[in-house]
Amino acid sequence: METLVVAVFIIGYLAITLEHTFKVDKLIPALAMMACLWSIIAVYHLPVFEVDANLKKLVPTHLEEILLHHLGKTAEIVVFLLGAMTIVEIIDYFNGFLTIKNFIKTKSKKKLLWIFAILAFILSAIIDNLTATIVLMTILQKVVPERDTRIWFAGLIIIAANAGGAWSPIGDVTTTMLWIGKKVTTIKLITYLLIPSIVCLLVPTTVATFLPAFKGNIIYNPNETKETMNKNGSIILYLGLASIIFVPVFKTITHLPPYVGMMFSLALVSTFAEILSSTKINITSFDDEGDEVSNYSPVHRSLSQIELPSILFFLGILLSVGALESIGVLFKFADTLNLVFPNTDIVVLLLGSASAIIDNVPLVAASMGMFSQEINNPLWHFIAFSAGTGGSMLIIGSAAGVVAMGMEKIDFFWYLKKISWLALIGFLSGAFTFIIIRDFLF
C-alpha cells in the first residue's frame, strides 16, 4: 500500500506542476491529494509513526494523534500567513505603499534597477517575497510605462525578492516553515544566510547593468495622472512594517510560537487602522449596521482581499507531505539519497535546482521529514537558501515569479532565455559563498 500512497502523491504533484496546462488551480489537486493520502492510510490501516524527541528514530503512534500533530504544525504556518497577509492588505487599503513610490525620483534605468532590486531585497525580508513582488510590480507599472522595458525589471525583481526572502524567517514560506518547525532560529538564519543572499542579489544585478535593456533613461508620459496620497498612508506603512518585524522579537522574548506574535501585531495594526479610518470597531457583528460598516472598514476590506487559494494550497500540500512522513516513506528516501550522494551539499543543490521546476513548499516540507539534523545545523540553512533562491531560475519556480508572470503576462520561454542565466549565476554564487562561510568562518 505504500506504493499506492507514493503513486497518488506523484500524480497529485504532477497535477500541481502542470496547473497552467490543465488550467486548474493548484489548490484543487493539493486538497484532493491530501484527502486521498490520509484516506488510504485510514482504510488500509497502514502503520503510522512519529519522530521521537531526539529526531533519531520513528515511534509507532495512532492515526488520530499523528494527523492532529500535522494539522497543528500546518495550522501554525497558515495562521501566521493569514496575519501577515492581512497587515499588508491594510497597508494597501491606506495606499501606504505609495510612500515608497514617492521616493523614486531618477529616470536612469541603471539607477532604477538598483533601487527596485534593493527595495525587493529589503521588503521581501519584511513582508515576504510574494507580497513584496506584488507591491513592487504595482509601483513598477506606474514608474516604467513601456512594457518591453518593464518585464526586464520584473525579472530582476523576482531574483532580488527571492534572495531577500531567503535570509529572513518571515521572508519566504519555506524559511517560515523551517523557523516555525524549529529547524532554524532567527539569529543563526541571518548570520549564515545574509551574506550569501546579498551575493545572490549583487552578482546578477551587477551583470544586468551591462545589458542593453538597462541603458539610457525612462521616458515618462507627461499626461500621466498622479495618485492621491492618503494622509494616514505613511503612518500605517511604518506601523505595519514595524509590527511584522516585531514578530521574531516577540518570539524571542516570550518563547511562544510565531503566530501568536503575528496575531498580536495584527490586532495592533487593525486597531489603529479602524481609528484612523473613523469607522466603528465592529469586526464580528453580523447585523445590518455591521454589514454596512464592513464596506468601509479597512479590516473587513483587507480580510476579503487575502489570497485564500494560496492558504488552502499550503494546507493541502503540507498535510500531504505529513502523510508520507507518517508512514516512513520520506526517511527511506533520505537513506537512499545519502547512499547515492554521500555529500549532502550536492543533495541540497539538487533540491534547490528542483525548486525551479517543482514548488519549493513541498520540497522543503519533504526535506524536514527526510533529515534528522539538530536545530541550526548548517544543512537547514543551506536548504533555506537553495529552496528560496533556486526557484528564480524558472518563472514558475517561485511564488514571486508566478505573480509577476500573471501581472505582466511574461512569457515562460522569454524568461528562460533572458533571465534564467542571471538567476543561475546568482544562485551558484550565493551557494558557493555559503559553503565558504560555513566551512571557514563557523
Short mmCIF file of C-alpha atoms in Angstrom, two decimals:
data_model
loop_
_atom_site.label_atom_id
_atom_site.label_comp_id
_atom_site.label_asym_id
_atom_site.label_seq_id
_atom_site.Cartn_x
_atom_site.Cartn_y
_atom_site.Cartn_z
CA MET A 1 0.00 0.00 0.00
CA GLU A 2 2.98 2.32 0.43
CA THR A 3 3.41 2.13 -3.35
CA LEU A 4 -0.18 3.31 -3.82
CA VAL A 5 0.41 6.23 -1.43
CA VAL A 6 3.54 7.28 -3.33
CA ALA A 7 1.73 6.92 -6.67
CA VAL A 8 -1.12 9.16 -5.53
CA PHE A 9 1.40 11.73 -4.30
CA ILE A 10 3.28 11.70 -7.63
CA ILE A 11 0.06 12.08 -9.63
CA GLY A 12 -1.10 14.93 -7.40
CA TYR A 13 2.33 16.54 -7.62
CA LEU A 14 2.30 16.40 -11.41
CA ALA A 15 -1.17 17.95 -11.45
CA ILE A 16 0.13 20.80 -9.29
CA THR A 17 3.17 21.32 -11.51
CA LEU A 18 1.07 21.32 -14.69
CA GLU A 19 -1.65 23.63 -13.38
CA HIS A 20 -1.14 26.07 -16.28
CA THR A 21 -1.51 23.24 -18.80
CA PHE A 22 -4.64 21.79 -17.19
CA LYS A 23 -5.97 25.28 -16.34
CA VAL A 24 -6.89 24.02 -12.87
CA ASP A 25 -5.79 25.94 -9.79
CA LYS A 26 -3.12 24.01 -7.89
CA LEU A 27 -5.12 24.15 -4.64
CA ILE A 28 -7.60 21.61 -6.11
CA PRO A 29 -5.13 18.73 -6.69
CA ALA A 30 -3.34 19.64 -3.44
CA LEU A 31 -6.52 19.28 -1.36
CA ALA A 32 -7.66 16.17 -3.26
CA MET A 33 -4.23 14.57 -2.86
CA MET A 34 -4.21 15.29 0.88
CA ALA A 35 -7.64 13.73 1.38
CA CYS A 36 -6.79 10.67 -0.71
CA LEU A 37 -3.48 10.01 1.05
CA TRP A 38 -4.91 10.08 4.55
CA SER A 39 -7.94 8.06 3.39
CA ILE A 40 -5.68 5.30 2.05
CA ILE A 41 -3.77 5.24 5.33
CA ALA A 42 -7.01 5.03 7.30
CA VAL A 43 -8.86 2.48 5.13
CA TYR A 44 -5.94 0.07 4.82
CA HIS A 45 -4.83 0.59 8.45
CA LEU A 46 -1.26 1.40 7.47
CA PRO A 47 1.09 1.75 10.46
CA VAL A 48 1.94 5.37 11.26
CA PHE A 49 4.92 6.78 13.14
CA GLU A 50 6.08 9.97 14.77
CA VAL A 51 9.61 11.24 15.28
CA ASP A 52 10.87 10.90 18.82
CA ALA A 53 12.30 13.84 20.79
CA ASN A 54 15.89 13.46 19.62
CA LEU A 55 14.88 13.02 15.94
CA LYS A 56 16.81 9.77 15.66
CA LYS A 57 14.08 7.17 15.10
CA LEU A 58 10.40 6.58 14.41
CA VAL A 59 7.97 5.59 17.13
CA PRO A 60 4.59 3.90 16.37
CA THR A 61 1.54 6.02 17.18
CA HIS A 62 -2.21 6.26 16.47
CA LEU A 63 -3.67 7.74 13.29
CA GLU A 64 -5.76 10.38 15.09
CA GLU A 65 -2.76 11.56 17.09
CA ILE A 66 -0.37 11.89 14.19
CA LEU A 67 -2.99 13.58 11.99
CA LEU A 68 -3.73 16.08 14.75
CA HIS A 69 0.01 16.64 15.16
CA HIS A 70 0.49 17.50 11.48
CA LEU A 71 -2.67 19.62 11.43
CA GLY A 72 -1.35 21.61 14.39
CA LYS A 73 2.01 22.23 12.70
CA THR A 74 0.31 23.22 9.48
CA ALA A 75 -2.16 25.49 11.26
CA GLU A 76 0.73 27.40 12.85
CA ILE A 77 2.00 28.31 9.38
CA VAL A 78 -1.44 29.05 7.94
CA VAL A 79 -2.48 31.34 10.81
CA PHE A 80 0.88 33.12 10.62
CA LEU A 81 0.43 33.75 6.89
CA LEU A 82 -3.15 34.94 7.37
CA GLY A 83 -1.96 37.56 9.84
CA ALA A 84 0.89 38.76 7.64
CA MET A 85 -1.30 38.96 4.53
CA THR A 86 -3.97 40.94 6.38
CA ILE A 87 -1.46 43.50 7.66
CA VAL A 88 -0.13 44.01 4.13
CA GLU A 89 -3.66 44.43 2.77
CA ILE A 90 -4.39 47.02 5.48
CA ILE A 91 -1.31 48.98 4.38
CA ASP A 92 -2.53 48.78 0.78
CA TYR A 93 -6.02 49.92 1.86
CA PHE A 94 -4.48 53.21 3.01
CA ASN A 95 -2.34 53.34 -0.15
CA GLY A 96 0.68 53.26 2.14
CA PHE A 97 2.99 51.75 -0.47
CA LEU A 98 2.67 54.96 -2.48
CA THR A 99 5.12 56.38 0.08
CA ILE A 100 7.77 54.10 -1.41
CA LYS A 101 6.92 55.20 -4.96
CA ASN A 102 7.37 58.85 -4.00
CA PHE A 103 10.98 58.14 -3.01
CA ILE A 104 11.82 57.22 -6.63
CA LYS A 105 12.97 60.34 -8.49
CA THR A 106 15.57 59.12 -11.02
CA LYS A 107 14.99 58.43 -14.72
CA SER A 108 18.17 56.38 -15.23
CA LYS A 109 17.39 52.72 -15.96
CA LYS A 110 20.53 51.54 -14.15
CA LYS A 111 19.70 53.54 -11.03
CA LEU A 112 16.09 52.35 -11.18
CA LEU A 113 17.30 48.76 -11.44
CA TRP A 114 19.37 49.12 -8.27
CA ILE A 115 16.53 50.91 -6.47
CA PHE A 116 14.00 48.20 -7.28
CA ALA A 117 16.48 45.38 -6.59
CA ILE A 118 17.40 46.77 -3.17
CA LEU A 119 13.76 47.53 -2.34
CA ALA A 120 12.79 43.98 -3.33
CA PHE A 121 15.59 42.54 -1.23
CA ILE A 122 14.65 44.55 1.86
CA LEU A 123 10.86 44.40 1.54
CA SER A 124 10.81 40.65 0.89
CA ALA A 125 12.66 40.10 4.16
CA ILE A 126 9.95 42.07 5.98
CA ILE A 127 6.65 41.33 4.23
CA ASP A 128 7.66 38.09 2.38
CA ASN A 129 8.82 37.79 -1.21
CA LEU A 130 5.38 37.16 -2.72
CA THR A 131 3.85 40.30 -1.23
CA ALA A 132 6.97 42.37 -1.94
CA THR A 133 6.80 41.34 -5.60
CA ILE A 134 3.13 42.34 -5.84
CA VAL A 135 3.87 45.72 -4.24
CA LEU A 136 6.92 46.46 -6.41
CA MET A 137 5.27 45.26 -9.63
CA THR A 138 2.40 47.64 -8.89
CA ILE A 139 4.87 50.51 -8.36
CA LEU A 140 6.88 49.43 -11.42
CA GLN A 141 3.81 49.73 -13.64
CA LYS A 142 3.47 53.35 -12.54
CA VAL A 143 7.18 54.18 -12.91
CA VAL A 144 8.10 52.35 -16.14
CA PRO A 145 5.39 52.87 -18.78
CA GLU A 146 6.99 50.77 -21.57
CA ARG A 147 6.17 47.06 -21.12
CA ASP A 148 9.19 45.71 -23.06
CA THR A 149 11.47 47.51 -20.61
CA ARG A 150 9.30 46.74 -17.60
CA ILE A 151 9.50 42.95 -17.95
CA TRP A 152 13.30 43.16 -17.68
CA PHE A 153 12.91 44.97 -14.39
CA ALA A 154 10.33 42.37 -13.34
CA GLY A 155 12.84 39.57 -13.94
CA LEU A 156 15.43 41.17 -11.67
CA ILE A 157 12.77 41.93 -9.04
CA ILE A 158 11.98 38.20 -8.91
CA ILE A 159 15.64 37.34 -8.33
CA ALA A 160 16.08 40.06 -5.70
CA ALA A 161 12.85 39.23 -3.87
CA ASN A 162 13.72 35.54 -3.60
CA ALA A 163 17.24 36.40 -2.42
CA GLY A 164 15.84 38.75 0.22
CA GLY A 165 13.30 36.22 1.42
CA ALA A 166 15.89 33.50 1.98
CA TRP A 167 17.68 35.09 4.96
CA SER A 168 14.62 36.22 6.91
CA PRO A 169 12.38 33.90 8.97
CA ILE A 170 9.35 35.80 7.65
CA GLY A 171 10.68 36.42 4.14
CA ASP A 172 9.58 33.22 2.43
CA VAL A 173 7.07 30.48 3.18
CA THR A 174 9.88 27.91 3.20
CA THR A 175 12.05 29.80 5.69
CA THR A 176 8.93 30.40 7.79
CA MET A 177 8.28 26.63 7.74
CA LEU A 178 11.83 25.89 8.90
CA TRP A 179 11.61 28.59 11.57
CA ILE A 180 8.24 27.50 12.95
CA GLY A 181 9.33 23.85 12.65
CA LYS A 182 12.26 24.65 14.99
CA LYS A 183 14.90 23.82 12.42
CA VAL A 184 16.47 27.30 12.47
CA THR A 185 16.49 30.32 14.76
CA THR A 186 16.32 33.95 13.67
CA ILE A 187 19.84 34.99 14.65
CA LYS A 188 21.54 31.94 13.15
CA LEU A 189 19.50 32.16 9.95
CA ILE A 190 20.55 35.77 9.44
CA THR A 191 24.15 35.01 10.42
CA TYR A 192 24.50 32.18 7.91
CA LEU A 193 22.42 33.50 5.02
CA LEU A 194 22.58 37.31 4.94
CA ILE A 195 25.92 37.49 3.11
CA PRO A 196 25.15 34.65 0.63
CA SER A 197 21.79 36.29 -0.09
CA ILE A 198 23.47 39.66 -0.72
CA VAL A 199 25.88 37.95 -3.12
CA CYS A 200 22.91 36.27 -4.82
CA LEU A 201 21.48 39.78 -5.33
CA LEU A 202 24.66 41.66 -6.27
CA VAL A 203 26.08 39.30 -8.90
CA PRO A 204 23.09 39.12 -11.30
CA THR A 205 22.12 42.76 -10.73
CA THR A 206 25.67 43.95 -11.48
CA VAL A 207 25.83 41.83 -14.62
CA ALA A 208 22.39 43.10 -15.71
CA THR A 209 23.54 46.73 -15.59
CA PHE A 210 25.75 45.98 -18.62
CA LEU A 211 22.84 44.66 -20.69
CA PRO A 212 21.30 46.89 -23.41
CA ALA A 213 17.88 46.72 -21.72
CA PHE A 214 19.15 48.84 -18.81
CA LYS A 215 20.94 51.54 -20.79
CA GLY A 216 19.50 55.05 -21.14
CA ASN A 217 16.63 56.76 -19.35
CA ILE A 218 12.93 56.09 -18.78
CA ILE A 219 10.59 58.24 -20.86
CA TYR A 220 7.55 59.28 -18.84
CA ASN A 221 4.12 60.20 -20.11
CA PRO A 222 3.60 63.92 -19.39
CA ASN A 223 -0.18 63.42 -19.24
CA GLU A 224 0.01 60.77 -16.50
CA THR A 225 -2.35 61.44 -13.61
CA LYS A 226 -0.82 61.33 -10.15
CA GLU A 227 -2.33 59.20 -7.40
CA THR A 228 -3.62 60.90 -4.30
CA MET A 229 -1.71 60.09 -1.14
CA ASN A 230 -3.81 59.05 1.85
CA LYS A 231 -2.93 61.32 4.78
CA ASN A 232 -2.52 58.25 7.03
CA GLY A 233 -0.74 56.10 4.43
CA SER A 234 2.78 56.67 5.75
CA ILE A 235 1.71 56.07 9.35
CA ILE A 236 0.11 52.73 8.52
CA LEU A 237 3.06 51.72 6.31
CA TYR A 238 5.63 52.26 9.05
CA LEU A 239 3.39 50.78 11.73
CA GLY A 240 2.61 47.71 9.63
CA LEU A 241 6.21 47.00 8.69
CA ALA A 242 7.38 47.57 12.26
CA SER A 243 4.71 45.22 13.62
CA ILE A 244 5.79 42.42 11.26
CA ILE A 245 9.46 42.93 12.16
CA PHE A 246 8.42 42.76 15.83
CA VAL A 247 7.20 39.15 15.48
CA PRO A 248 10.65 37.48 15.79
CA VAL A 249 11.37 39.75 18.77
CA PHE A 250 8.10 38.68 20.40
CA LYS A 251 9.02 35.02 19.90
CA THR A 252 12.47 35.56 21.42
CA ILE A 253 11.03 37.29 24.49
CA THR A 254 8.03 35.04 25.17
CA HIS A 255 9.19 31.73 23.56
CA LEU A 256 5.65 31.42 22.17
CA PRO A 257 5.01 30.23 18.59
CA PRO A 258 5.41 32.97 15.94
CA TYR A 259 1.71 33.01 15.02
CA VAL A 260 0.87 34.37 18.48
CA GLY A 261 3.13 37.37 17.88
CA MET A 262 1.65 37.85 14.41
CA MET A 263 -1.87 37.88 15.83
CA PHE A 264 -0.78 40.49 18.39
CA SER A 265 0.72 42.60 15.60
CA LEU A 266 -2.46 42.21 13.54
CA ALA A 267 -4.59 43.34 16.49
CA LEU A 268 -2.39 46.40 16.96
CA VAL A 269 -2.40 47.43 13.30
CA SER A 270 -6.14 46.74 12.99
CA THR A 271 -6.92 48.96 15.96
CA PHE A 272 -5.01 51.90 14.50
CA ALA A 273 -6.50 51.26 11.06
CA GLU A 274 -10.06 51.38 12.39
CA ILE A 275 -9.36 54.52 14.42
CA LEU A 276 -7.61 56.35 11.56
CA SER A 277 -10.39 55.43 9.13
CA SER A 278 -13.04 56.74 11.56
CA THR A 279 -15.12 53.56 11.38
CA LYS A 280 -16.71 51.61 14.20
CA ILE A 281 -14.69 48.75 15.64
CA ASN A 282 -17.38 46.21 14.85
CA ILE A 283 -15.42 43.43 13.20
CA THR A 284 -17.50 40.46 14.42
CA SER A 285 -21.01 41.91 14.12
CA PHE A 286 -23.44 40.36 11.64
CA ASP A 287 -26.34 42.79 11.99
CA ASP A 288 -27.37 45.22 9.25
CA GLU A 289 -25.36 48.06 10.72
CA GLY A 290 -22.29 45.85 10.95
CA ASP A 291 -22.66 44.84 7.28
CA GLU A 292 -22.89 48.48 6.24
CA VAL A 293 -19.82 49.40 8.28
CA SER A 294 -17.88 46.48 6.80
CA ASN A 295 -17.98 48.17 3.40
CA TYR A 296 -15.83 50.96 4.82
CA SER A 297 -13.87 49.07 7.48
CA PRO A 298 -10.22 48.61 6.46
CA VAL A 299 -10.03 45.35 8.40
CA HIS A 300 -13.12 43.85 6.73
CA ARG A 301 -11.91 45.00 3.34
CA SER A 302 -8.39 43.65 3.91
CA LEU A 303 -9.66 40.26 5.09
CA SER A 304 -11.72 39.95 1.92
CA GLN A 305 -8.62 40.59 -0.22
CA ILE A 306 -6.48 37.79 1.26
CA GLU A 307 -5.23 35.18 -1.22
CA LEU A 308 -7.16 32.23 0.27
CA PRO A 309 -6.33 29.82 -2.60
CA SER A 310 -2.65 30.03 -1.58
CA ILE A 311 -3.56 29.37 2.05
CA LEU A 312 -5.59 26.28 1.10
CA PHE A 313 -2.76 25.09 -1.15
CA PHE A 314 -0.32 25.24 1.77
CA LEU A 315 -2.81 23.31 3.89
CA GLY A 316 -3.17 20.58 1.29
CA ILE A 317 0.48 20.18 0.39
CA LEU A 318 1.81 20.26 3.95
CA LEU A 319 -0.67 17.66 5.16
CA SER A 320 0.13 15.53 2.09
CA VAL A 321 3.82 15.58 2.90
CA GLY A 322 2.87 14.85 6.51
CA ALA A 323 1.15 11.67 5.31
CA LEU A 324 4.32 10.49 3.59
CA GLU A 325 6.36 11.31 6.66
CA SER A 326 3.93 9.45 8.94
CA ILE A 327 4.29 6.13 7.10
CA GLY A 328 8.10 6.48 6.98
CA VAL A 329 8.47 6.96 3.20
CA LEU A 330 10.49 10.17 3.48
CA PHE A 331 13.01 8.62 5.84
CA LYS A 332 13.58 5.71 3.46
CA PHE A 333 14.03 8.18 0.61
CA ALA A 334 16.55 10.15 2.70
CA ASP A 335 18.57 6.98 3.34
CA THR A 336 18.63 6.27 -0.40
CA LEU A 337 19.81 9.81 -1.20
CA ASN A 338 22.55 9.56 1.41
CA LEU A 339 23.77 6.33 -0.18
CA VAL A 340 23.77 7.74 -3.72
CA PHE A 341 25.13 11.18 -2.73
CA PRO A 342 27.21 10.94 0.45
CA ASN A 343 27.86 14.70 0.20
CA THR A 344 24.74 16.47 1.49
CA ASP A 345 25.77 19.70 -0.28
CA ILE A 346 25.07 18.01 -3.62
CA VAL A 347 21.67 16.84 -2.35
CA VAL A 348 20.74 20.35 -1.22
CA LEU A 349 21.91 21.91 -4.50
CA LEU A 350 19.77 19.39 -6.36
CA LEU A 351 16.81 20.35 -4.15
CA GLY A 352 17.45 23.99 -5.00
CA SER A 353 17.59 23.25 -8.71
CA ALA A 354 14.43 21.13 -8.44
CA SER A 355 12.61 24.04 -6.78
CA ALA A 356 12.78 25.83 -10.15
CA ILE A 357 10.55 23.11 -11.59
CA ILE A 358 8.64 21.90 -8.55
CA ASP A 359 7.04 24.11 -5.91
CA ASN A 360 9.56 24.74 -3.12
CA VAL A 361 6.96 24.41 -0.35
CA PRO A 362 6.57 20.61 -0.68
CA LEU A 363 10.31 20.26 -1.31
CA VAL A 364 11.17 21.91 2.00
CA ALA A 365 8.34 20.10 3.76
CA ALA A 366 9.76 16.82 2.44
CA SER A 367 13.31 17.74 3.49
CA MET A 368 12.09 18.42 7.02
CA GLY A 369 10.92 14.83 7.14
CA MET A 370 13.94 13.41 5.33
CA PHE A 371 16.73 14.75 7.52
CA SER A 372 17.15 14.45 11.27
CA GLN A 373 19.84 17.05 11.96
CA GLU A 374 19.50 19.16 15.10
CA ILE A 375 18.25 22.75 15.18
CA ASN A 376 20.55 25.29 13.49
CA ASN A 377 22.57 22.62 11.74
CA PRO A 378 24.08 24.30 8.64
CA LEU A 379 22.14 21.83 6.49
CA TRP A 380 18.86 23.57 7.36
CA HIS A 381 20.26 26.98 6.46
CA PHE A 382 21.58 25.66 3.16
CA ILE A 383 18.17 24.16 2.41
CA ALA A 384 16.53 27.52 3.20
CA PHE A 385 18.89 29.32 0.81
CA SER A 386 18.71 26.77 -2.01
CA ALA A 387 14.94 26.36 -1.96
CA GLY A 388 14.40 30.10 -1.68
CA THR A 389 16.75 31.27 -4.45
CA GLY A 390 16.82 28.22 -6.74
CA GLY A 391 13.23 28.88 -7.76
CA SER A 392 14.31 32.07 -9.54
CA MET A 393 15.82 30.03 -12.37
CA LEU A 394 12.38 29.50 -13.92
CA ILE A 395 9.50 31.95 -13.76
CA ILE A 396 7.17 29.20 -12.48
CA GLY A 397 9.69 28.14 -9.82
CA SER A 398 8.65 30.61 -7.13
CA ALA A 399 5.57 32.43 -5.90
CA ALA A 400 7.25 35.73 -6.79
CA GLY A 401 7.80 34.53 -10.36
CA VAL A 402 4.26 33.26 -10.79
CA VAL A 403 2.69 36.51 -9.57
CA ALA A 404 4.98 38.60 -11.81
CA MET A 405 4.14 36.32 -14.72
CA GLY A 406 0.45 36.93 -14.11
CA MET A 407 0.69 40.68 -13.61
CA GLU A 408 2.83 41.34 -16.71
CA LYS A 409 1.91 38.31 -18.87
CA ILE A 410 5.61 37.37 -19.10
CA ASP A 411 6.29 34.50 -21.49
CA PHE A 412 7.86 31.39 -19.95
CA PHE A 413 10.43 30.99 -22.73
CA TRP A 414 11.31 34.71 -22.77
CA TYR A 415 12.21 34.44 -19.08
CA LEU A 416 14.12 31.20 -19.71
CA LYS A 417 16.19 32.88 -22.42
CA LYS A 418 16.72 36.33 -20.88
CA ILE A 419 16.63 35.97 -17.09
CA SER A 420 17.26 32.34 -16.10
CA TRP A 421 21.03 32.53 -16.65
CA LEU A 422 21.21 35.60 -14.38
CA ALA A 423 19.30 33.70 -11.68
CA LEU A 424 21.62 30.71 -12.12
CA ILE A 425 24.82 32.67 -11.59
CA GLY A 426 23.25 34.35 -8.57
CA PHE A 427 22.20 31.01 -7.11
CA LEU A 428 25.60 29.39 -7.62
CA SER A 429 27.49 32.45 -6.35
CA GLY A 430 25.39 32.57 -3.19
CA ALA A 431 25.70 28.82 -2.62
CA PHE A 432 29.50 28.97 -3.02
CA THR A 433 29.60 31.91 -0.58
CA PHE A 434 27.54 29.95 1.94
CA ILE A 435 29.90 26.97 1.78
CA ILE A 436 32.90 29.24 2.36
CA ILE A 437 31.22 30.93 5.34
CA ARG A 438 30.14 27.59 6.80
CA ASP A 439 33.46 25.81 6.39
CA PHE A 440 35.91 28.59 7.25
CA LEU A 441 34.12 31.09 9.48
CA PHE A 442 31.99 28.85 11.74
#
